[in-house]
Tab-separated table of C-alpha atoms and ligand atoms in Angstrom:
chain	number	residue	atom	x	y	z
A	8	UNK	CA	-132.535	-26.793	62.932
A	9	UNK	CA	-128.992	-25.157	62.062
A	10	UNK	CA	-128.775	-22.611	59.444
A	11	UNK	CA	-125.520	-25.184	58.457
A	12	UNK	CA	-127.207	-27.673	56.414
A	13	UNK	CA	-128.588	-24.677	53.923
A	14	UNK	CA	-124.806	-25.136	52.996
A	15	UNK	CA	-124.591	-28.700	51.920
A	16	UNK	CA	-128.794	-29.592	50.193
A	17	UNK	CA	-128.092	-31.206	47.220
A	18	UNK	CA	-128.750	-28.115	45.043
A	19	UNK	CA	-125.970	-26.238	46.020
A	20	UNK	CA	-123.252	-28.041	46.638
A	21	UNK	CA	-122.370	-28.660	42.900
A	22	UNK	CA	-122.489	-24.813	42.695
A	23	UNK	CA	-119.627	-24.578	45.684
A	24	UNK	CA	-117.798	-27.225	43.512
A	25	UNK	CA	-118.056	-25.518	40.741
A	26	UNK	CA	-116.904	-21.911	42.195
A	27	UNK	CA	-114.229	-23.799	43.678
A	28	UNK	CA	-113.005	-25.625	40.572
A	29	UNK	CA	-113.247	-21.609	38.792
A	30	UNK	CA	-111.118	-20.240	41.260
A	31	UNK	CA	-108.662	-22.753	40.730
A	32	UNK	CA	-108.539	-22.362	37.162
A	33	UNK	CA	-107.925	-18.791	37.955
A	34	UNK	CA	-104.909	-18.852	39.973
A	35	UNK	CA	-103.595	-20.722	37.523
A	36	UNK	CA	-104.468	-18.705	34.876
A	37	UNK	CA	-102.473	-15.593	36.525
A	38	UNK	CA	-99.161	-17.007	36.409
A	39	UNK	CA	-98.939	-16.490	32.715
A	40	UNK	CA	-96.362	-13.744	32.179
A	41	UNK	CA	-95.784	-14.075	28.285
A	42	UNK	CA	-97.453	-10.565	27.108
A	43	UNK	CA	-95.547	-8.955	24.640
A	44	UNK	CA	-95.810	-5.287	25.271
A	45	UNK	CA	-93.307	-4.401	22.700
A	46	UNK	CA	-91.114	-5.548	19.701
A	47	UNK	CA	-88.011	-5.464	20.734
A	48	UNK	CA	-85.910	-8.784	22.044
A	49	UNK	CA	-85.366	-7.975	25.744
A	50	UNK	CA	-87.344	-9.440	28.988
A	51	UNK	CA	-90.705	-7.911	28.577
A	52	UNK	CA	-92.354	-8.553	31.986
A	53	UNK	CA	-90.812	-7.063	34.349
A	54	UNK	CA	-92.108	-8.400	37.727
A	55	UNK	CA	-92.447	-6.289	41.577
A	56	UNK	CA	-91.506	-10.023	42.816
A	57	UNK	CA	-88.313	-9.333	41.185
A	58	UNK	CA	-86.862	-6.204	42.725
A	59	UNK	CA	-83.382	-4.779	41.692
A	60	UNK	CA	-83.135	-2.052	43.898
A	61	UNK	CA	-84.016	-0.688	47.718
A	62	UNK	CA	-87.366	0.847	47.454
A	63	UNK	CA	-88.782	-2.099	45.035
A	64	UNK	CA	-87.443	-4.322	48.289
A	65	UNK	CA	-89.467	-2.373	50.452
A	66	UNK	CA	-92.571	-2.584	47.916
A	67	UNK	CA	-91.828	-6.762	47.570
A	68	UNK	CA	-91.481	-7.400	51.007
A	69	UNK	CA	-94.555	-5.309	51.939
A	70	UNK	CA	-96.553	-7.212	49.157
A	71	UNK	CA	-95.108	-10.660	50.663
A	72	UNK	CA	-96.366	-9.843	53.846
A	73	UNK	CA	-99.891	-8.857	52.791
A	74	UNK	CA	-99.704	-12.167	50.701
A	75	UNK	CA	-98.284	-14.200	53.591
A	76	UNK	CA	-101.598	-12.963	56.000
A	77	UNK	CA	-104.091	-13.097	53.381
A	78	UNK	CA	-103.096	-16.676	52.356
A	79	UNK	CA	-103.171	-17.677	56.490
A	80	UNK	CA	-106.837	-16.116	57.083
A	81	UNK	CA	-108.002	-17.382	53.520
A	82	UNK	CA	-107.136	-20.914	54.471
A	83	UNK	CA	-108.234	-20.431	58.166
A	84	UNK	CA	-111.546	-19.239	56.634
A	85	UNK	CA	-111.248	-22.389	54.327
A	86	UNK	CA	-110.362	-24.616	56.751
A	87	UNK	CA	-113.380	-23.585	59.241
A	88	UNK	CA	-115.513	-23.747	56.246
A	89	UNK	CA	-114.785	-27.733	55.252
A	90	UNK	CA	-115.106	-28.019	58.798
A	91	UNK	CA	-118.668	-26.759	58.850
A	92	UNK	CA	-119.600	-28.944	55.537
A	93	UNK	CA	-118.069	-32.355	56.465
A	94	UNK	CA	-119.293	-32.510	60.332
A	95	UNK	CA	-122.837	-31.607	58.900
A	96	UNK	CA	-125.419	-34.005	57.377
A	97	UNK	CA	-128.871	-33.264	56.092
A	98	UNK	CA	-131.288	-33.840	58.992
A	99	UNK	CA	-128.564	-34.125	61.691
A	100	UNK	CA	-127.673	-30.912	63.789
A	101	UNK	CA	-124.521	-30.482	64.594
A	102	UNK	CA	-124.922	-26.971	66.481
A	103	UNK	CA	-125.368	-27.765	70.026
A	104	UNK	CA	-126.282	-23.983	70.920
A	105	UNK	CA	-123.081	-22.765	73.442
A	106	UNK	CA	-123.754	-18.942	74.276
A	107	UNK	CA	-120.191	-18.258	75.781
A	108	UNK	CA	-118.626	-20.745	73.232
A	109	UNK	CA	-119.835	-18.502	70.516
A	110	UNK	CA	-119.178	-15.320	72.253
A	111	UNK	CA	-115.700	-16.193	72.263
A	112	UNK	CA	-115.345	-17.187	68.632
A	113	UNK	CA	-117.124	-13.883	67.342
A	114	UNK	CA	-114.383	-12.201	69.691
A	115	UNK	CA	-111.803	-13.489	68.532
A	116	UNK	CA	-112.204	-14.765	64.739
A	117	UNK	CA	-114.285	-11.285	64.547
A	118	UNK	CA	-112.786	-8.695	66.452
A	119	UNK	CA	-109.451	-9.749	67.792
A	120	UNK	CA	-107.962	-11.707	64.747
A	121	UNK	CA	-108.660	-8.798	62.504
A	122	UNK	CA	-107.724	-6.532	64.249
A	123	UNK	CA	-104.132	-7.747	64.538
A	124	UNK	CA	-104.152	-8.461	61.253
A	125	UNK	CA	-105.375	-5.287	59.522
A	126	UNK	CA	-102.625	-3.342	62.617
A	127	UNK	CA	-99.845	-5.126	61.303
A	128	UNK	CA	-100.473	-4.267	57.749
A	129	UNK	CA	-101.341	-0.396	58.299
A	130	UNK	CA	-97.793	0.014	60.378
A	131	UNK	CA	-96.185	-2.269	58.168
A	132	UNK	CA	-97.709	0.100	54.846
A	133	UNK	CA	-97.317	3.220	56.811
A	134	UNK	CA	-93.239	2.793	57.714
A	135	UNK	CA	-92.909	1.600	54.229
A	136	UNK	CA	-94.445	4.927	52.808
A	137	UNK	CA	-92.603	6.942	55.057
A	138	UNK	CA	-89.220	5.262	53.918
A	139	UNK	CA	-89.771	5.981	50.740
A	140	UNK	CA	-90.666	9.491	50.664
A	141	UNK	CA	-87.336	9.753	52.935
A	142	UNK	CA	-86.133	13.719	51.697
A	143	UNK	CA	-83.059	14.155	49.295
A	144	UNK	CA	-79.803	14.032	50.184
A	145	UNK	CA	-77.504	17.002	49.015
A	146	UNK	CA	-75.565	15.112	46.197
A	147	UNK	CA	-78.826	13.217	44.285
A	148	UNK	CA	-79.026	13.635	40.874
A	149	UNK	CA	-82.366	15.222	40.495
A	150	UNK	CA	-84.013	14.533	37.242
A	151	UNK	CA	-87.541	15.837	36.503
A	152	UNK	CA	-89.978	13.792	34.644
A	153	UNK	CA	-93.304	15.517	32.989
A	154	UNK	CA	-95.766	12.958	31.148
A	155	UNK	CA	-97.398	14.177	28.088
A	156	UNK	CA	-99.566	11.934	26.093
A	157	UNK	CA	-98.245	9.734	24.998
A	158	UNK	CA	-94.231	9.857	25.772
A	159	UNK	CA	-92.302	11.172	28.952
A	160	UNK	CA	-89.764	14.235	28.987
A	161	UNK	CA	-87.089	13.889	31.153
A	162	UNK	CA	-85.110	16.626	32.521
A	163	UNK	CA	-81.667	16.822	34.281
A	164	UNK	CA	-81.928	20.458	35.740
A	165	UNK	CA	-78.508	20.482	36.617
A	166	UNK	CA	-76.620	19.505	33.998
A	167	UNK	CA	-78.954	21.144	31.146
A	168	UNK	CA	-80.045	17.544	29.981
A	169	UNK	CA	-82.999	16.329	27.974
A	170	UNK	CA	-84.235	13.819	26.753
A	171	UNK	CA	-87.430	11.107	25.983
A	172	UNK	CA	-88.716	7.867	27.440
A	173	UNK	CA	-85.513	7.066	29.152
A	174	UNK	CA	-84.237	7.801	31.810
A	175	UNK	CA	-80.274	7.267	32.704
A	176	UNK	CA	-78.643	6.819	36.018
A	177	UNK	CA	-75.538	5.366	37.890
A	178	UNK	CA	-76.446	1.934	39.823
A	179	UNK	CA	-75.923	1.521	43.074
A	180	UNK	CA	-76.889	5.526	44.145
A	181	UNK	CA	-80.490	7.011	44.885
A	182	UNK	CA	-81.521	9.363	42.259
A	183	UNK	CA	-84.482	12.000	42.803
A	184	UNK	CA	-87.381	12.217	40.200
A	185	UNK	CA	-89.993	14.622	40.246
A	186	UNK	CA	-92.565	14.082	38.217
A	187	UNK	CA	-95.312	16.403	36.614
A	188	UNK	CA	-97.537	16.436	33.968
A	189	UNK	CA	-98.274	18.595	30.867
A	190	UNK	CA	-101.832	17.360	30.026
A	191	UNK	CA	-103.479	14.223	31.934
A	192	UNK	CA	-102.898	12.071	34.712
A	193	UNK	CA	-100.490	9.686	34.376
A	194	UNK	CA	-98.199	7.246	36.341
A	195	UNK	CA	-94.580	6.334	36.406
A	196	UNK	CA	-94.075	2.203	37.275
A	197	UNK	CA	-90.887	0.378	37.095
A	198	UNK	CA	-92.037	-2.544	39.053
A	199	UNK	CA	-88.584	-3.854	39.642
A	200	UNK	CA	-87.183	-0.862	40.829
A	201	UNK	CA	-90.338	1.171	42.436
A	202	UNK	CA	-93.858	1.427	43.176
A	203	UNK	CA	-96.230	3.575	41.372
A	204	UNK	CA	-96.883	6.838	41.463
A	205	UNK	CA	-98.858	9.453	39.616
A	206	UNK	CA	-98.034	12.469	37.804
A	207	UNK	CA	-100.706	15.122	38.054
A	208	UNK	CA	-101.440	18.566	36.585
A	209	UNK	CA	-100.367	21.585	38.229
A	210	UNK	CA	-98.403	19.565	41.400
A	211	UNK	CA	-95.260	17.735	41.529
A	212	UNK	CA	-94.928	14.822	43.493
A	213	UNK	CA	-91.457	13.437	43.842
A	214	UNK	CA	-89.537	10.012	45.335
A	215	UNK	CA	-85.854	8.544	45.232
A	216	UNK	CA	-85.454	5.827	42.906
A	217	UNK	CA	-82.477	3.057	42.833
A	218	UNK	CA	-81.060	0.287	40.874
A	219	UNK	CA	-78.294	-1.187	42.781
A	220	UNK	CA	-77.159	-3.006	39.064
A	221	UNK	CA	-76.624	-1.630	35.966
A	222	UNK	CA	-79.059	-2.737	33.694
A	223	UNK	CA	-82.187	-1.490	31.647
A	224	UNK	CA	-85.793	-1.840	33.415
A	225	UNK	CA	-88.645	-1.540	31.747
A	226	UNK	CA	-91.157	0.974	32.820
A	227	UNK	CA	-94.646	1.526	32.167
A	228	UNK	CA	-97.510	4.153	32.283
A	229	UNK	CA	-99.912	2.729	34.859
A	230	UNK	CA	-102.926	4.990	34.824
A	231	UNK	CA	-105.606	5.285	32.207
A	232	UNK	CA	-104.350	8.232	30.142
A	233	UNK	CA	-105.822	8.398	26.564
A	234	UNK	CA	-105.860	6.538	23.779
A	235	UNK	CA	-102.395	5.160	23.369
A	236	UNK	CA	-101.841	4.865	27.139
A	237	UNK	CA	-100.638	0.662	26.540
A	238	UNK	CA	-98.141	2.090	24.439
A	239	UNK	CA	-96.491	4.549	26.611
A	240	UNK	CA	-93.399	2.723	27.894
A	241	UNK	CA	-89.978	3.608	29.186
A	242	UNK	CA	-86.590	2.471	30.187
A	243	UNK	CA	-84.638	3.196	33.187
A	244	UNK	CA	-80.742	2.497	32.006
A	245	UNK	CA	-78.793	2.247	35.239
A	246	UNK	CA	-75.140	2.325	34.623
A	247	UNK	CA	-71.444	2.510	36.154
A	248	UNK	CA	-70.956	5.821	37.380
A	249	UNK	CA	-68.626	6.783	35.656
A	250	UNK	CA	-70.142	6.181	32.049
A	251	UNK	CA	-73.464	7.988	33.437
A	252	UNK	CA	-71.074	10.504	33.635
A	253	UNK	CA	-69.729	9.875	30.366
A	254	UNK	CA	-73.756	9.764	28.849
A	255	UNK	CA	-74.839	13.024	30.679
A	256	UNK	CA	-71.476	15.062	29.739
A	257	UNK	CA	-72.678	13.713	26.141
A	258	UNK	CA	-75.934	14.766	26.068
A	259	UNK	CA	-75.802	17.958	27.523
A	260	UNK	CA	-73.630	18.955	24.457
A	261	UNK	CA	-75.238	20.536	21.268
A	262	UNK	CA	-76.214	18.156	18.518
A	263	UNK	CA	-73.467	16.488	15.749
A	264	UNK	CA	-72.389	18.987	13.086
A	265	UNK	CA	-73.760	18.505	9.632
A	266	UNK	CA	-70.948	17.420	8.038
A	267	UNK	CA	-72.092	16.290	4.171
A	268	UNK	CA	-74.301	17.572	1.557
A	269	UNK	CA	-76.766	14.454	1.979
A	270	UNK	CA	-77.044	15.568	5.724
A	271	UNK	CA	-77.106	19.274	4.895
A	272	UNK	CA	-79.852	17.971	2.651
A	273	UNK	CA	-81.892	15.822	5.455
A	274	UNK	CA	-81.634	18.970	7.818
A	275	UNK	CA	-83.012	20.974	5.454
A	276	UNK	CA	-85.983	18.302	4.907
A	277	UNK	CA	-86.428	18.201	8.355
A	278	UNK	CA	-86.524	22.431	9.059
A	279	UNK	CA	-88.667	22.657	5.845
A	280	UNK	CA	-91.146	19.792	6.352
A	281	UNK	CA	-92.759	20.836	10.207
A	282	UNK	CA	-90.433	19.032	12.094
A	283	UNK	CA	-89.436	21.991	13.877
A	284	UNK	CA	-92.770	23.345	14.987
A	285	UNK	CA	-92.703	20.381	17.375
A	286	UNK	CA	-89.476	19.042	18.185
A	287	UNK	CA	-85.726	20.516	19.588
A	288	UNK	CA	-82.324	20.256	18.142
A	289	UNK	CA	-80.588	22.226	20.229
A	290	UNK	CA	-77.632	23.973	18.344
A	291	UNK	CA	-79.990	24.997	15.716
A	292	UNK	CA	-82.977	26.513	14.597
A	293	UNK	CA	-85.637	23.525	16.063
A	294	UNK	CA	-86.780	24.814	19.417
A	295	UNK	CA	-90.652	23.263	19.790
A	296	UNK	CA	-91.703	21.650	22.296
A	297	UNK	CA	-94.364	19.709	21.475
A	298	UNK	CA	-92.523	16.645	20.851
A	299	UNK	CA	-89.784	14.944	22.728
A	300	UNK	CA	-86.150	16.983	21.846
A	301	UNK	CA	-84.178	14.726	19.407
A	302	UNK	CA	-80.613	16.533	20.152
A	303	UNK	CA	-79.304	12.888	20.447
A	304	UNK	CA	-82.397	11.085	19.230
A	305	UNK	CA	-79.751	8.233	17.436
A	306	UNK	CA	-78.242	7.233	21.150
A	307	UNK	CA	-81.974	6.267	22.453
A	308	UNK	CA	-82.634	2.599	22.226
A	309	UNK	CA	-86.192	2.751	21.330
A	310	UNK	CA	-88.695	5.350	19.726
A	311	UNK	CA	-92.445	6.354	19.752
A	312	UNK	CA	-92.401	6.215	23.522
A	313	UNK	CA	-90.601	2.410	23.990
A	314	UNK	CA	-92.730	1.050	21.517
A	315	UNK	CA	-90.213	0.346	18.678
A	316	UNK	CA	-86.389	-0.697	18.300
A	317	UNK	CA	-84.355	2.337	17.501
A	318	UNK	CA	-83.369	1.772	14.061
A	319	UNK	CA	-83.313	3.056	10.254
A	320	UNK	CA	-86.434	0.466	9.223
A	321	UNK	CA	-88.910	2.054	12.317
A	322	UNK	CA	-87.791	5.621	11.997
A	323	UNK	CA	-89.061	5.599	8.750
A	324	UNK	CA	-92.354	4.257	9.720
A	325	UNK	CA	-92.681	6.150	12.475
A	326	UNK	CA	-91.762	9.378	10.226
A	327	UNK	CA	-94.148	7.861	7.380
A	328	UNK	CA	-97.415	7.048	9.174
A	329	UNK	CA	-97.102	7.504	13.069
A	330	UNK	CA	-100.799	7.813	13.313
A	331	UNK	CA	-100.545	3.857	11.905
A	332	UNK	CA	-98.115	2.634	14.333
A	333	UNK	CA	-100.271	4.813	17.341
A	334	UNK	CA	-103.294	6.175	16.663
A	335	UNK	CA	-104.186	8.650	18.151
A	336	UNK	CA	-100.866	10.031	19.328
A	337	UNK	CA	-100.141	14.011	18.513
A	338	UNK	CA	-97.428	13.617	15.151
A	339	UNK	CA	-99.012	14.278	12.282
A	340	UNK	CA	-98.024	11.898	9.253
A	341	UNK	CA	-95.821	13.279	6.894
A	342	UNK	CA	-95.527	13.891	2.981
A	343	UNK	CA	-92.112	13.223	1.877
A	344	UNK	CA	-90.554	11.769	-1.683
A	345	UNK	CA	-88.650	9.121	-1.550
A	346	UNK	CA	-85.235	10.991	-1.798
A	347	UNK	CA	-86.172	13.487	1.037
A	348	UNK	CA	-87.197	10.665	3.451
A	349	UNK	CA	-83.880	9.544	2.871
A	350	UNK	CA	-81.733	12.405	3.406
A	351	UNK	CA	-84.482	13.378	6.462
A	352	UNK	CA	-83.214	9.837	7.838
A	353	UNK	CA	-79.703	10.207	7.596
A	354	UNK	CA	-80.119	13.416	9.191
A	355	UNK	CA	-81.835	11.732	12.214
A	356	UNK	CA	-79.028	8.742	12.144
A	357	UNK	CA	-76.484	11.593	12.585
A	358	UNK	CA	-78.032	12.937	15.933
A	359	UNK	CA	-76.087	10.206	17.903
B	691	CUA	CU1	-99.814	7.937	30.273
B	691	CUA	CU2	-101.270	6.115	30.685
């Protein structure tokens, strides 16, 4: 008596159907791709299958190759399966007992086959590691990235830069990031331009990152960070060189001048108010750093960490009730009249 005919009684073969029919419904089920993970109008699911730039090539072909042998030993384990339940019959045997024949297949579909396999993928992962830790070359632009909860700082040491949750550079050249963290773990993931890869407290890990179009490519946080981890997006804005150069000369520069009495006013509202024990404006007074440094908060596209459109409408919000739009984040809501959220927003319009 074979142990094969266990496989095809009566009882369980509507189970295998049934597993089967699941499993279809399942791959199915994972090519939907309409989450919205924010409110604004662009593409919102940004996919590794689509890669824009060198490493994310590396990272898509590597993932198409792990696909490509999974797929062929799935369906050779399939096929060899079927195999099994269609040549056997309750009460027939259909395993004539061959010792060397059997030998043979546990060599092979046991030892041989997966061990090509499993060789071919650990090179295959290895070289691709190794090409993209490759080590800067002298004229990268080098731009630091520390994650706080829930919003990312970004740094260009060089040219005295900062900003928050986006993160400029020219297309078609590598850039190096090196990214840290101020509280938790998190991880930086822009699946069409690179894989992921953590930022941890107290170490800096680093990689070169590039987008060989200009364009803007939505990034993510991609490890469990806190409350409002979902909501902890960011944009990488690739661009011709020569109006990156044209940004960064821009924002290294102090902020706009207050120019009127209404955005005298607002910058008084927002020194008076608490602003300042968290947030930057360089060229005056505001030097915390608790918050992300709104020097040229009006020339980001989104705010509250990619979550929102950049405009009048959400500021106010945001300045309003942040703890309703992200609860749990670290802004305190705020207690302003009517007139002084006004002026405060005007103020904030101005910091283009
Ligand atoms: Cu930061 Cu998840």
């Amino acid at each position: 008596m074979s142990h094969y005919h266990i496989l095809a009684t009566p009882r369980l073969t509507p189970v295998i159907t049934t597993v089967f029919k699941l499993s279809i419904v399942l791959l199915l089920l994972s090519s939907c791709s309409s989450l919205s993970f924010n409110q604004t109008k662009e593409d919102i699911s940004p996919s590794i299958f689509n890669p824009q730039g060198p490493a994310a090539n590396m990272v898509a072909n590597l993932s198409w190759l792990m696909f490509g042998l999974a797929g062929a030993v799935f369906l050779l384990v399939m096929g060899v399966l079927i195999l099994g339940l269609v040549r056997s019959r309750p009460g027939v045997s259909v395993h004539e007992s061959n010792p060397a024949q059997d030998r043979r297949f546990i060599i092979f579909g046991g030892l041989l086959m997966p061990a090509v396999v499993l060789g071919i993928v650990y090179v295959s992962a290895i070289w691709t590691m190794r090409a993209l830790a490759a080590p800067a070359e002298a004229d990268e632009i080098v731009v630091e990235i520390v994650g706080h909860q829930f919003w990312w700082e970004i740094h260009y040491p060089d040219f005295e830069v900062t900003t928050a949750n986006e993160i400029h550079i020219p297309a078609g050249q590598p850039v190096r990031l090196r990214l840290a963290s101020a509280d938790v773990i998190h991880s930086f993931w822009v699946p069409e331009l690179h894989g992921k890869i953590d930022l941890i407290p107290g170490q800096v890990n680093g990689f070169w990152l590039q987008a060989d179009e200009p364009g803007v490519y939505l990034g993510f946080c991609a490890e469990f960070c806190g409350i409002q981890h979902a909501k902890m997006l960011l944009r990488v804005i690739a661009e011709p060189p020569e109006r990156f150069a044209a940004w960064l000369e821009h924002q290294a520069g102090p902020a706009a001048a207050v120019t009127t009495p209404e955005l005298e006013e607002g910058q008084q509202v927002f020194f008076e108010s608490g602003c300042i024990n968290c947030h930057t404006v360089r060229g005056t007074n505001a030097s915390g750093t608790e918050g992300p440094d709104l020097t040229h908060l009006a020339s980001r596209l989104t705010l509250a960490a990619g979550i929102l459109e950049n405009n009048r409408g959400n500021l106010g919000g945001w300045v309003v009730n942040p703890q309703h739009l992200k609860p749990g984040n670290h802004m305190p809501p705020s207690n302003l009249t009517g007139p002084e959220l006004q002026a405060l927003l005007t103020y904030l319009e101005s910091l283009e």
